[in-house]
Amino acid sequence: MLRFELTEDRSMRLLDPADADELFALIDANREHLARWMPFVGQTRSAADSLTFIHAAVRQHEENRSLQMAIVQEGRIVGVAGFHRIDWTARATSIGYWLAEAHQGAGTMTLAVRALVDYAIRVLGLHRVEIRAGVENRRSRAIPERLGFREDGSVRGAERIGSRVIDHVIYAITDREWTPSNGLRAHAELTA
Ligand SMILES: CC(C)(COP(=O)(O)OP(=O)(O)OC[C@H]1O[C@@H](n2cnc3c(N)ncnc32)[C@H](O)[C@@H]1OP(=O)(O)O)[C@@H](O)C(=O)NCCC(=O)NCCS
């Protein structure tokens, strides 16, 4: 079971079908907060939609195609972060994330993304990790900036969120640029 210990009370673990109700309740309670930047929110209308998402995530993880992990604080899910898709030819991936509104401001997502980059580069042997954020999504942009990612450019008309079309900034870090995070207690344990 893949699991990262972030701090004494915060960790990341694979999403499980048993999480569907809790995950949906969290999304539902954070609908307004998340809908500004996350297009999936409008399509998540019931726990069944969250279960469909989790089933797809489990299958794609089993096939080594992507990874979605729950961020857990004191036993409760507070957000999700993971790889959208792993490109094994280029040895590259991109990271996506969201956190419940009330759990912002404590460095949780910075720790989660750091763990994912560490796992991508040191465990999976990937060469490049990308993060795309809305140009005006300052909180999201601050995460790759805090972790030493560099800007690679921008994509115009990159994403449709409701009726808005937004531009993205692309951040990336390569294996040669990544400094292994010594303070991180990341336990990447894979079992069949
Ligand atoms: C993007 C998102 C995850 C960022 O959340 P966040 O709380 O700002 O990010 P972090 O958990 O890394 O916390 C950083 C904040 O904690 C503070 N912090 C406290 N301790 C910290 C630590 N040890 N390390 C880093 N930051 C720390 C930082 O100063 C920062 O606060 P500030 O914004 O007031 O300066 C969140 O706003 C979100 O889910 N937004 C909606 C969905 C979304 O936009 N997803 C991304 C799409 S590209």
CSV table of C-alpha atoms and ligand atoms in Angstrom, one decimal:
chain,number,residue,atom,x,y,z
A,1,MET,CA,0.0,0.0,0.0
A,2,LEU,CA,1.4,3.3,-1.1
A,3,ARG,CA,1.5,5.9,1.8
A,4,PHE,CA,3.4,9.0,2.5
A,5,GLU,CA,3.8,10.3,6.1
A,6,LEU,CA,3.9,14.2,5.8
A,7,THR,CA,3.8,15.2,9.4
A,8,GLU,CA,2.7,13.6,12.7
A,9,ASP,CA,-0.9,14.2,11.9
A,10,ARG,CA,-0.9,14.5,8.0
A,11,SER,CA,-0.4,11.7,5.5
A,12,MET,CA,-1.3,10.6,2.0
A,13,ARG,CA,-2.6,7.3,0.9
A,14,LEU,CA,-4.3,5.7,-2.1
A,15,LEU,CA,-7.9,6.4,-2.6
A,16,ASP,CA,-10.2,3.5,-1.9
A,17,PRO,CA,-13.8,2.8,-3.0
A,18,ALA,CA,-14.8,3.0,0.7
A,19,ASP,CA,-13.8,6.7,0.6
A,20,ALA,CA,-16.6,7.6,-1.9
A,21,ASP,CA,-19.1,9.0,0.6
A,22,GLU,CA,-16.5,11.0,2.5
A,23,LEU,CA,-14.9,12.3,-0.6
A,24,PHE,CA,-18.2,13.4,-2.1
A,25,ALA,CA,-19.2,15.1,1.2
A,26,LEU,CA,-16.0,17.0,1.2
A,27,ILE,CA,-16.4,18.1,-2.4
A,28,ASP,CA,-20.0,19.1,-1.8
A,29,ALA,CA,-19.1,21.1,1.3
A,30,ASN,CA,-16.4,22.9,-0.8
A,31,ARG,CA,-18.3,23.3,-4.0
A,32,GLU,CA,-17.9,27.1,-4.3
A,33,HIS,CA,-14.3,27.1,-3.3
A,34,LEU,CA,-13.3,24.3,-5.7
A,35,ALA,CA,-15.5,25.3,-8.7
A,36,ARG,CA,-13.4,28.4,-9.3
A,37,TRP,CA,-10.5,26.3,-10.6
A,38,MET,CA,-11.6,22.7,-10.8
A,39,PRO,CA,-13.8,21.7,-13.8
A,40,PHE,CA,-14.7,18.3,-12.3
A,41,VAL,CA,-16.7,19.8,-9.5
A,42,GLY,CA,-19.8,20.6,-11.7
A,43,GLN,CA,-19.9,17.0,-12.8
A,44,THR,CA,-19.6,15.6,-9.3
A,45,ARG,CA,-23.3,15.5,-8.2
A,46,SER,CA,-23.4,12.4,-5.9
A,47,ALA,CA,-21.3,9.8,-4.1
A,48,ALA,CA,-21.8,7.6,-7.1
A,49,ASP,CA,-19.8,10.1,-9.2
A,50,SER,CA,-17.0,10.1,-6.6
A,51,LEU,CA,-17.1,6.3,-6.6
A,52,THR,CA,-16.7,6.3,-10.4
A,53,PHE,CA,-13.7,8.6,-10.1
A,54,ILE,CA,-12.1,6.4,-7.4
A,55,HIS,CA,-12.7,3.2,-9.5
A,56,ALA,CA,-11.0,4.8,-12.5
A,57,ALA,CA,-8.1,6.0,-10.2
A,58,VAL,CA,-7.6,2.5,-8.7
A,59,ARG,CA,-7.6,1.0,-12.2
A,60,GLN,CA,-5.2,3.5,-13.6
A,61,HIS,CA,-2.9,3.1,-10.7
A,62,GLU,CA,-2.9,-0.7,-11.1
A,63,GLU,CA,-1.9,-0.1,-14.7
A,64,ASN,CA,0.8,2.4,-13.7
A,65,ARG,CA,-0.9,5.1,-15.7
A,66,SER,CA,-1.6,7.7,-13.0
A,67,LEU,CA,-1.9,8.2,-9.3
A,68,GLN,CA,-4.5,9.8,-7.1
A,69,MET,CA,-4.0,10.0,-3.4
A,70,ALA,CA,-6.1,11.2,-0.5
A,71,ILE,CA,-4.6,13.8,1.8
A,72,VAL,CA,-5.6,12.8,5.3
A,73,GLN,CA,-5.4,14.8,8.5
A,74,GLU,CA,-6.3,13.3,11.8
A,75,GLY,CA,-8.1,10.5,10.0
A,76,ARG,CA,-10.2,12.6,7.7
A,77,ILE,CA,-9.7,13.3,4.0
A,78,VAL,CA,-8.9,17.0,3.5
A,79,GLY,CA,-7.9,17.0,-0.2
A,80,VAL,CA,-6.6,15.0,-3.1
A,81,ALA,CA,-3.3,15.2,-5.0
A,82,GLY,CA,-1.7,13.1,-7.7
A,83,PHE,CA,-0.4,12.5,-11.1
A,84,HIS,CA,-2.8,13.2,-14.0
A,85,ARG,CA,-1.0,10.8,-16.3
A,86,ILE,CA,2.4,9.2,-16.4
A,87,ASP,CA,4.1,9.3,-19.7
A,88,TRP,CA,6.6,6.4,-19.5
A,89,THR,CA,8.1,7.2,-22.9
A,90,ALA,CA,9.1,10.7,-22.0
A,91,ARG,CA,9.4,9.7,-18.3
A,92,ALA,CA,7.3,12.7,-17.4
A,93,THR,CA,4.2,13.5,-15.4
A,94,SER,CA,2.0,16.4,-14.2
A,95,ILE,CA,0.6,17.0,-10.8
A,96,GLY,CA,-2.9,18.2,-9.9
A,97,TYR,CA,-4.3,19.0,-6.4
A,98,TRP,CA,-7.0,20.5,-4.3
A,99,LEU,CA,-7.5,21.1,-0.6
A,100,ALA,CA,-10.7,21.8,1.4
A,101,GLU,CA,-11.0,25.6,2.0
A,102,ALA,CA,-10.6,25.3,5.8
A,103,HIS,CA,-7.3,23.4,5.5
A,104,GLN,CA,-5.6,26.0,3.4
A,105,GLY,CA,-2.8,28.1,4.8
A,106,ALA,CA,-0.9,25.4,6.7
A,107,GLY,CA,1.5,24.2,4.1
A,108,THR,CA,-0.3,20.9,3.6
A,109,MET,CA,-0.4,21.0,-0.2
A,110,THR,CA,3.2,22.1,-0.4
A,111,LEU,CA,4.2,19.0,1.7
A,112,ALA,CA,1.9,16.8,-0.4
A,113,VAL,CA,3.3,18.0,-3.8
A,114,ARG,CA,6.9,17.7,-2.4
A,115,ALA,CA,6.2,14.1,-1.5
A,116,LEU,CA,4.7,13.4,-5.0
A,117,VAL,CA,7.7,15.0,-6.8
A,118,ASP,CA,10.1,13.0,-4.6
A,119,TYR,CA,8.2,9.8,-5.4
A,120,ALA,CA,8.1,10.6,-9.1
A,121,ILE,CA,11.8,11.3,-9.4
A,122,ARG,CA,13.4,9.1,-6.8
A,123,VAL,CA,11.1,6.1,-6.8
A,124,LEU,CA,9.6,6.0,-10.3
A,125,GLY,CA,12.7,7.4,-12.0
A,126,LEU,CA,10.8,10.1,-13.9
A,127,HIS,CA,12.8,12.9,-15.5
A,128,ARG,CA,10.2,15.8,-15.5
A,129,VAL,CA,7.3,16.8,-13.3
A,130,GLU,CA,5.0,19.5,-14.5
A,131,ILE,CA,2.4,21.6,-12.7
A,132,ARG,CA,-0.1,23.7,-14.7
A,133,ALA,CA,-2.0,26.4,-12.9
A,134,GLY,CA,-4.4,29.1,-13.9
A,135,VAL,CA,-2.5,32.4,-14.5
A,136,GLU,CA,-4.7,34.1,-11.9
A,137,ASN,CA,-4.6,31.2,-9.4
A,138,ARG,CA,-2.1,32.7,-7.1
A,139,ARG,CA,-2.4,30.1,-4.3
A,140,SER,CA,-1.8,27.3,-6.7
A,141,ARG,CA,1.1,29.0,-8.5
A,142,ALA,CA,2.8,29.6,-5.1
A,143,ILE,CA,3.2,25.8,-4.6
A,144,PRO,CA,5.6,25.1,-7.5
A,145,GLU,CA,7.3,28.4,-6.9
A,146,ARG,CA,7.9,27.4,-3.3
A,147,LEU,CA,9.3,24.1,-4.4
A,148,GLY,CA,11.8,25.5,-6.9
A,149,PHE,CA,9.9,24.7,-10.1
A,150,ARG,CA,10.7,27.0,-13.0
A,151,GLU,CA,8.3,28.5,-15.4
A,152,ASP,CA,8.3,27.0,-18.9
A,153,GLY,CA,5.8,29.3,-20.5
A,154,SER,CA,2.0,29.6,-20.8
A,155,VAL,CA,-0.8,28.1,-22.7
A,156,ARG,CA,-3.6,30.4,-24.0
A,157,GLY,CA,-7.2,29.1,-23.7
A,158,ALA,CA,-6.0,26.1,-21.9
A,159,GLU,CA,-9.0,25.1,-19.9
A,160,ARG,CA,-12.8,25.7,-19.7
A,161,ILE,CA,-14.2,26.1,-16.2
A,162,GLY,CA,-17.9,26.6,-16.5
A,163,SER,CA,-18.3,29.5,-18.9
A,164,ARG,CA,-14.8,30.8,-18.4
A,165,VAL,CA,-11.8,30.0,-20.6
A,166,ILE,CA,-8.5,30.4,-18.7
A,167,ASP,CA,-4.9,30.5,-19.6
A,168,HIS,CA,-2.3,28.3,-17.8
A,169,VAL,CA,1.2,28.9,-16.6
A,170,ILE,CA,3.4,25.8,-16.9
A,171,TYR,CA,5.9,25.1,-14.2
A,172,ALA,CA,8.3,22.1,-14.3
A,173,ILE,CA,11.2,20.6,-12.4
A,174,THR,CA,13.6,18.0,-13.8
A,175,ASP,CA,15.4,15.2,-12.0
A,176,ARG,CA,18.6,17.1,-12.3
A,177,GLU,CA,17.1,20.2,-10.6
A,178,TRP,CA,15.3,18.4,-7.8
A,179,THR,CA,17.0,18.5,-4.4
A,180,PRO,CA,15.9,15.4,-2.4
A,181,SER,CA,13.9,16.7,0.5
A,182,ASN,CA,15.9,15.4,3.4
A,183,GLY,CA,13.3,16.3,6.0
A,184,LEU,CA,10.5,14.4,4.3
A,185,ARG,CA,9.5,11.1,5.8
A,186,ALA,CA,8.1,9.5,2.7
A,187,HIS,CA,7.5,5.8,2.9
A,188,ALA,CA,6.9,4.5,-0.5
A,189,GLU,CA,6.0,0.9,0.1
A,190,LEU,CA,4.5,-1.0,-2.9
A,191,THR,CA,2.8,-4.3,-2.3
A,192,ALA,CA,1.0,-6.4,-4.8
B,1,LIG,C1,-4.3,25.5,-4.5
B,1,LIG,C2,-4.5,25.1,-3.0
B,1,LIG,C3,-4.3,23.6,-2.8
B,1,LIG,C4,-3.4,25.9,-2.2
B,1,LIG,O1,-3.7,25.7,-0.8
B,1,LIG,P1,-2.7,26.5,0.2
B,1,LIG,O2,-3.2,26.3,1.5
B,1,LIG,O3,-2.4,27.9,-0.3
B,1,LIG,O4,-1.3,25.7,0.0
B,1,LIG,P2,-0.5,25.0,1.1
B,1,LIG,O5,-1.2,23.9,1.7
B,1,LIG,O6,0.8,24.6,0.4
B,1,LIG,O7,-0.2,26.1,2.1
B,1,LIG,C5,0.5,27.3,1.8
B,1,LIG,C6,0.1,28.3,2.8
B,1,LIG,O8,0.5,27.8,4.1
B,1,LIG,C7,1.5,28.7,4.7
B,1,LIG,N1,2.4,27.7,5.4
B,1,LIG,C8,2.3,27.5,6.7
B,1,LIG,N2,3.3,26.6,7.0
B,1,LIG,C9,3.9,26.2,5.9
B,1,LIG,C10,4.9,25.3,5.5
B,1,LIG,N3,5.5,24.6,6.5
B,1,LIG,N4,5.3,25.2,4.2
B,1,LIG,C11,4.7,25.9,3.3
B,1,LIG,N5,3.7,26.8,3.5
B,1,LIG,C12,3.3,27.0,4.8
B,1,LIG,C13,2.1,29.4,3.5
B,1,LIG,O9,2.6,30.7,3.9
B,1,LIG,C14,0.9,29.6,2.7
B,1,LIG,O10,0.0,30.6,3.2
B,1,LIG,P3,-0.3,32.0,2.5
B,1,LIG,O11,-1.0,31.6,1.2
B,1,LIG,O12,-1.1,32.7,3.5
B,1,LIG,O13,1.0,32.6,2.2
B,1,LIG,C15,-5.9,25.5,-2.5
B,1,LIG,O14,-6.0,26.9,-2.6
B,1,LIG,C16,-7.0,24.9,-3.4
B,1,LIG,O15,-7.3,23.7,-3.2
B,1,LIG,N6,-7.6,25.7,-4.3
B,1,LIG,C17,-8.7,25.3,-5.1
B,1,LIG,C18,-8.3,24.2,-6.1
B,1,LIG,C19,-7.1,24.6,-7.0
B,1,LIG,O16,-7.0,25.7,-7.3
B,1,LIG,N7,-6.3,23.6,-7.3
B,1,LIG,C20,-5.2,23.8,-8.2
B,1,LIG,C21,-5.6,23.8,-9.6
B,1,LIG,S1,-4.1,24.1,-10.6
